[in-house]
Structures are given as C-alpha cells and as structure tokens.
C-alpha cells in the first residue's frame, strides 16, 4: 500500500493535466463589428454579419428588430429564446452567438412586407445575454417595383393644332382693322371735341394699366406662394432647423448630430413601464458637442413628453453617464436611453435633440 502511494506521488508530475476551458471575455465597442445588409426583390432578406476582432473567444447576443408591417418568412439559423418583453415593443429575433478569435458569422432573416413602402431594419450585438450593446448597424430595404409604361407626354403648346388657326385669325383681324377699321376710328376720334379725345386717351391708358397690373400679379403669385409656405414652415417655438422624421433603423440628421435608433422595447417596472432605446449618435460638427438627457424625450398617451430617467439610464449603460462628456467630432457613440412612463401609457414618438434650440428628430418606436 505504501509502495503504491509512493509510486503515484513520484508519477504525479509526469501525468498530463487537463486544460481548463477558456472563458469568453466581455467585449466592448472597439472589439466587435456588426454590419447589416438587405437584398431581395419582393421579400426583404436581411443579413447580419458579426465579427470578433480580438484573440479571445466572445459570447454575444444578436437582436434584430422585425420591421413594422412585415411578417417573418424564414431565418437561418433558427433564433433562440427571447423577444419583446412588454407592450409597445417591436417584435425581434434573438440569436446567441459564440465566436472564436478573429472569427465571424452571419445570421439571416427574410421578411415579407405588407405594402410597397421601404422597410428599415436594425440589429445590435450585446455582450452576453443581458450585457451592453457593443455595436449596431441598420439598413433600409426597397422593394423592386414592376416596370411602369412611360406616360404619354403631350406636345408643347406651340405644336398644338389650334396655334396656327388662332395665329391666322389674329393676322386676318389685324389686316382688316388696319385696312378698314383704323381709318374710320381715326376719323371718329378727329371729329370728337378736345374733351372727347382726352376721354379716349384716359380710357386707353386705363386699359393698358389694368393689363400690366394683371400681368404683374400673375408673375408675382408663384413667388408669394413660395414665401408664404416658407413662413408657415417656421417653428412657432423659436427652435431652428427642419424636423426630420423616421422609424427604427433610419439615420436622421439634427444640426451637427446624426441619430439612429436601433432598438426600442418597454417592460413593466415598479407599477409603471420602463422603455429602453438603443441609440447611435455621431458628431459631424467641427468641435466637441454635449448632448443632454432632459432633451431626449419620449412622447406618450398619458401626457407631455418625458425626459430620460437619469438613474435608470446610467444603470442601463453599466454605471456610465453617457451625457457627462462631449461627443468628439467624427466619433460614434452607442448608448441606451431609458424613460419611465405610466403603466397605462402607450409610447408614441421619440424626440432626440442635439441642443436646446434644435428642432430635433422624431422617431416612431
């Protein structure tokens, strides 16, 4: 017995040691790439390519929103468990993905649209199952429309059949007036008194003035209409710039910032609802710019639009205050914005603004 124990003790250093499994690391936005492309003629085929740019294996969760008014035709591979957890949330497809060092994969989803309008789609890769979004991408698919016969273009007015006829009549009337009417008219005017001739001159001048006035009004009306339309488009609140509107997955520009909403979901929380949006922000201005949580609002059916929930937004971003530092020029920031709304309310519009006096963008969740 003792001899066996000593033998095992001497052989232990030479025995092979089983390697422990390598744990997947938690990536950040600089280590994962997501690219969404769309193809297809009558059905929208979305391909979400995910790439691990590091030497360590990575566990991710890919979430792709189902476009409004579209039905799912097929997916490859089959998605995992998950989806929309609450009211007012768009349905989505969820794939768990594990990538080796510098490995990439592609998941595909095919949707059938309910109409002929373009479909915007977005997808994000999250660290683990409930981690932070590390990268997102979006695309807009446009259906192929059937060929339409070219409309019949009417010939220009000078090639219409009635133009030479009217011209001939005008020439004939002018010749007849000069030959027969003008001498009689001149004789009658000469036979008038000085007061009568003055009256004829006044009437002639009035006719000419009225004709010139009608011509001037006809030329000025288009410009007046354009000026009036521009005046009505000016915001009554004093904010400047146009208002851009769109849906999830559509890039919208507001002053120096470009916003893209990649995901929107609501879930019951504390007797109300907590709505979370994944938003991408790029600063195209020449200088660093701050953005403010109180200006990123969510419209709802229960009352006035609400600003972001500061504490919930910070928690959703892993304890990081996404409004604390300015966004440098050319930098793309991906953040989660959280709003707390009443339980009976329905989200209507996200309002994202680059500054206090900007019109902002409106996104239908």
XYZ file of C-alpha atoms in Angstrom:
365
model
C 0.000 0.000 0.000
C 2.760 2.375 0.988
C 4.742 1.366 -2.070
C 1.751 2.220 -4.361
C 1.303 5.597 -2.723
C 4.958 6.442 -3.194
C 4.815 5.357 -6.822
C 1.817 7.587 -7.509
C 3.482 10.525 -5.802
C 6.568 10.110 -7.994
C 4.491 9.772 -11.187
C 2.139 12.708 -10.470
C 4.341 15.409 -12.025
C 4.513 13.420 -15.267
C 0.749 12.924 -15.586
C -0.993 15.155 -18.163
C -3.017 17.998 -16.728
C -6.453 18.690 -18.301
C -6.635 22.241 -19.653
C -9.382 24.390 -18.146
C -11.892 25.786 -20.643
C -11.160 29.322 -21.782
C -13.874 31.673 -20.580
C -15.348 34.082 -23.066
C -14.451 37.699 -22.347
C -16.812 40.666 -22.250
C -16.090 42.749 -25.374
C -16.509 46.457 -25.878
C -17.476 48.545 -28.911
C -13.941 48.502 -30.328
C -13.748 44.689 -30.421
C -16.920 43.654 -32.278
C -18.193 44.702 -35.698
C -21.827 44.419 -36.818
C -22.900 45.037 -40.420
C -26.463 44.704 -41.731
C -27.217 44.428 -45.456
C -30.500 43.832 -47.276
C -31.327 42.217 -50.609
C -34.356 40.698 -52.310
C -36.949 41.779 -54.854
C -40.339 41.142 -53.261
C -39.183 39.855 -49.846
C -36.609 41.615 -47.688
C -33.582 39.437 -46.906
C -31.527 40.893 -44.063
C -28.026 39.558 -43.366
C -26.367 40.432 -40.075
C -22.602 39.844 -40.136
C -20.864 39.770 -36.733
C -17.084 39.712 -36.388
C -14.847 39.200 -33.364
C -11.764 41.383 -33.729
C -9.887 40.013 -30.705
C -7.750 36.978 -29.859
C -10.177 35.778 -27.184
C -13.453 33.880 -27.679
C -16.529 36.059 -27.323
C -20.098 35.312 -26.321
C -22.664 37.660 -27.866
C -26.397 38.027 -28.298
C -27.605 39.383 -31.635
C -31.001 41.097 -31.563
C -32.692 42.123 -34.810
C -35.914 44.102 -34.913
C -38.759 42.945 -37.129
C -39.767 45.874 -39.383
C -43.228 47.342 -38.871
C -45.870 45.769 -41.063
C -43.676 42.798 -42.027
C -44.082 39.085 -41.371
C -41.230 36.629 -40.821
C -40.735 34.223 -43.741
C -37.611 32.353 -42.646
C -34.479 32.610 -40.509
C -31.050 30.989 -40.642
C -30.094 29.664 -38.196
C -33.192 29.329 -36.040
C -33.228 32.102 -33.407
C -33.003 31.349 -29.717
C -35.365 32.257 -26.912
C -36.132 35.907 -26.264
C -38.084 38.661 -27.870
C -40.333 41.511 -26.998
C -40.949 41.555 -23.225
C -43.686 44.173 -22.941
C -46.383 46.327 -24.511
C -45.427 48.906 -27.081
C -42.313 46.955 -28.066
C -41.493 45.802 -31.574
C -41.031 42.082 -32.028
C -37.445 40.961 -32.567
C -35.293 37.953 -33.370
C -32.607 36.868 -30.910
C -29.566 34.697 -31.693
C -26.949 33.586 -29.120
C -23.560 33.713 -30.869
C -20.179 32.436 -29.720
C -17.171 33.490 -31.791
C -13.619 32.271 -31.615
C -10.565 34.503 -32.064
C -10.985 36.701 -35.148
C -13.991 34.617 -36.162
C -17.120 35.929 -37.878
C -20.600 34.611 -38.569
C -23.745 35.694 -40.376
C -27.388 35.277 -39.379
C -30.161 35.789 -41.926
C -33.833 36.725 -41.676
C -36.349 37.074 -44.507
C -39.425 39.284 -44.110
C -42.484 39.754 -46.281
C -43.738 43.367 -46.378
C -47.410 44.240 -46.106
C -47.155 47.006 -48.716
C -44.777 48.618 -51.166
C -43.061 51.012 -48.748
C -39.359 50.560 -47.912
C -38.548 48.603 -44.736
C -35.937 49.810 -42.255
C -34.230 47.172 -40.138
C -31.597 47.253 -37.406
C -29.562 44.769 -35.377
C -27.271 45.021 -32.351
C -24.745 42.696 -30.737
C -24.806 42.578 -26.946
C -22.115 41.347 -24.599
C -23.512 38.090 -23.238
C -27.265 37.786 -22.747
C -28.033 40.882 -20.664
C -24.922 42.943 -21.313
C -24.375 46.256 -23.035
C -24.790 46.791 -26.796
C -21.281 46.773 -28.256
C -22.112 47.563 -31.880
C -25.178 48.142 -34.048
C -25.995 48.552 -37.710
C -29.061 49.347 -39.818
C -30.223 49.311 -43.416
C -33.283 50.240 -45.478
C -34.682 47.736 -47.980
C -36.618 48.996 -51.016
C -38.879 46.563 -52.912
C -38.481 46.137 -56.632
C -41.450 47.739 -58.323
C -42.842 46.458 -61.641
C -41.931 48.390 -64.734
C -44.355 51.205 -65.463
C -45.065 52.324 -69.004
C -43.769 55.789 -69.725
C -46.561 58.369 -69.583
C -47.728 59.907 -72.810
C -46.291 63.401 -72.948
C -48.453 65.981 -74.664
C -46.696 68.010 -77.348
C -45.732 71.595 -76.417
C -48.361 74.261 -76.857
C -46.744 75.734 -79.960
C -47.236 72.387 -81.711
C -50.943 72.148 -80.931
C -53.361 72.221 -83.887
C -55.137 75.352 -82.738
C -51.999 77.544 -82.620
C -51.733 78.162 -86.427
C -55.505 78.647 -86.650
C -55.530 81.310 -83.923
C -52.444 82.954 -85.417
C -54.114 83.147 -88.840
C -57.266 84.645 -87.313
C -55.262 87.270 -85.388
C -53.319 88.229 -88.521
C -56.520 88.432 -90.571
C -58.251 90.572 -87.928
C -55.250 92.900 -87.749
C -55.170 93.336 -91.536
C -58.896 94.041 -91.703
C -58.717 96.529 -88.843
C -55.772 98.389 -90.368
C -57.432 98.403 -93.803
C -60.977 99.280 -92.871
C -61.363 99.891 -89.120
C -58.476 102.223 -88.375
C -59.414 104.991 -90.861
C -62.973 105.094 -89.506
C -61.767 105.060 -85.902
C -59.272 107.842 -86.640
C -61.967 109.909 -88.367
C -64.342 109.496 -85.437
C -61.631 110.475 -82.942
C -60.755 113.524 -85.081
C -64.425 114.542 -85.105
C -64.556 114.497 -81.311
C -64.039 117.574 -79.231
C -60.910 118.054 -77.184
C -62.720 116.655 -74.150
C -63.813 113.568 -76.090
C -60.314 112.867 -77.364
C -58.967 113.257 -73.811
C -61.552 110.733 -72.595
C -60.486 108.232 -75.250
C -56.849 108.689 -74.171
C -57.750 108.155 -70.495
C -59.742 105.002 -71.252
C -56.897 103.652 -73.369
C -54.379 104.366 -70.581
C -56.600 102.660 -68.002
C -56.939 99.579 -70.174
C -53.152 99.407 -70.578
C -52.580 99.879 -66.832
C -55.092 97.169 -65.937
C -53.444 94.780 -68.386
C -49.983 95.497 -66.983
C -51.294 95.032 -63.421
C -52.831 91.664 -64.250
C -49.564 90.566 -65.848
C -47.520 91.680 -62.810
C -49.820 89.837 -60.382
C -49.652 86.661 -62.465
C -45.849 86.760 -62.402
C -45.642 87.523 -58.662
C -48.133 84.907 -57.425
C -45.717 81.907 -57.524
C -43.090 83.809 -55.520
C -45.657 84.992 -52.982
C -46.948 81.439 -52.556
C -43.415 80.089 -52.006
C -42.671 82.809 -49.441
C -45.917 82.108 -47.600
C -45.167 78.378 -47.495
C -41.694 79.036 -46.087
C -43.192 81.292 -43.434
C -45.657 78.625 -42.329
C -42.843 76.087 -42.032
C -41.008 78.166 -39.434
C -41.444 76.682 -35.943
C -43.599 78.688 -33.576
C -41.472 77.665 -30.582
C -38.375 79.509 -31.741
C -36.324 76.348 -32.388
C -34.335 76.389 -35.606
C -33.784 73.842 -38.355
C -36.073 71.355 -40.102
C -37.688 68.425 -38.310
C -36.566 65.003 -39.552
C -38.854 62.020 -39.000
C -38.301 58.295 -39.448
C -38.512 54.825 -37.939
C -36.211 52.375 -36.207
C -33.089 51.875 -38.323
C -33.279 55.177 -40.246
C -30.464 57.718 -39.985
C -31.754 61.172 -39.102
C -29.688 64.373 -39.012
C -30.215 67.166 -36.496
C -27.763 70.050 -36.757
C -24.297 68.556 -36.066
C -25.612 65.224 -34.717
C -26.856 62.215 -36.658
C -29.167 59.903 -34.690
C -30.120 56.290 -35.399
C -32.459 54.325 -33.151
C -31.607 50.608 -33.370
C -33.991 49.135 -30.817
C -36.933 50.162 -28.658
C -38.542 47.979 -26.000
C -40.829 48.552 -23.000
C -41.260 46.331 -19.935
C -43.299 46.590 -16.706
C -41.293 48.052 -13.825
C -42.351 49.289 -10.397
C -46.018 49.789 -11.173
C -45.255 51.547 -14.453
C -43.269 50.906 -17.592
C -39.603 51.289 -18.363
C -38.884 51.921 -22.043
C -35.340 51.471 -23.354
C -33.944 52.591 -26.692
C -30.552 51.772 -28.178
C -29.419 54.950 -29.919
C -26.397 55.617 -32.093
C -25.035 59.166 -32.206
C -22.344 60.622 -34.490
C -20.977 64.151 -34.207
C -20.381 65.641 -37.668
C -19.556 69.096 -36.341
C -16.115 70.717 -36.137
C -15.984 70.784 -32.313
C -16.910 68.540 -29.363
C -20.605 68.813 -28.502
C -22.576 67.856 -25.402
C -25.996 66.268 -25.534
C -28.416 66.341 -22.626
C -30.695 63.704 -21.150
C -33.544 66.124 -20.473
C -33.745 66.946 -24.198
C -34.103 63.291 -25.241
C -37.820 62.837 -24.690
C -40.446 60.152 -25.169
C -43.969 61.118 -26.161
C -46.764 59.049 -24.678
C -50.532 58.976 -24.493
C -50.589 59.795 -20.757
C -49.390 63.383 -21.002
C -46.486 65.583 -22.041
C -43.248 64.074 -23.387
C -40.853 62.924 -20.674
C -37.089 63.300 -20.441
C -34.860 60.342 -19.772
C -34.764 58.678 -16.371
C -31.261 59.693 -15.278
C -30.673 56.878 -12.775
C -32.154 54.117 -14.968
C -30.200 55.371 -17.990
C -26.964 55.271 -16.018
C -27.666 51.739 -14.804
C -28.541 50.596 -18.343
C -25.133 51.831 -19.524
C -23.201 49.913 -16.884
C -22.943 52.826 -14.446
C -21.579 55.186 -17.113
C -23.088 58.670 -17.541
C -23.359 58.981 -21.334
C -24.143 62.717 -21.024
C -21.151 63.566 -18.848
C -18.622 64.118 -21.645
C -18.958 65.819 -25.031
C -19.025 63.770 -28.203
C -15.854 64.471 -30.172
C -16.072 65.206 -33.932
C -16.349 62.074 -36.046
C -16.935 59.840 -33.028
C -19.836 57.361 -32.941
C -21.444 56.707 -29.595
C -23.889 53.877 -28.842
C -25.941 54.312 -25.691
C -29.125 53.078 -24.056
C -31.735 55.683 -23.114
C -34.403 54.819 -20.543
C -37.739 56.504 -19.872
C -40.192 55.732 -17.063
C -43.836 56.139 -18.121
C -47.193 55.203 -16.561
C -48.376 51.616 -16.888
C -51.423 52.591 -18.980
C -49.461 54.865 -21.344
C -48.519 53.958 -24.900
C -45.239 55.310 -26.338
C -45.798 57.444 -29.418
C -42.641 59.291 -30.508
C -39.008 59.552 -29.508
C -37.679 63.114 -29.682
C -33.886 63.291 -29.901
C -32.147 66.683 -29.996
C -28.591 67.883 -30.396
C -29.188 71.125 -28.493
C -31.693 73.229 -26.606
C -32.743 75.224 -29.667
C -32.630 72.472 -32.290
C -35.796 71.093 -33.821
C -34.525 67.558 -33.253
C -35.618 64.312 -34.902
C -38.821 62.345 -34.401
C -38.691 58.533 -34.403
C -41.709 56.219 -34.383
C -40.871 53.380 -31.958
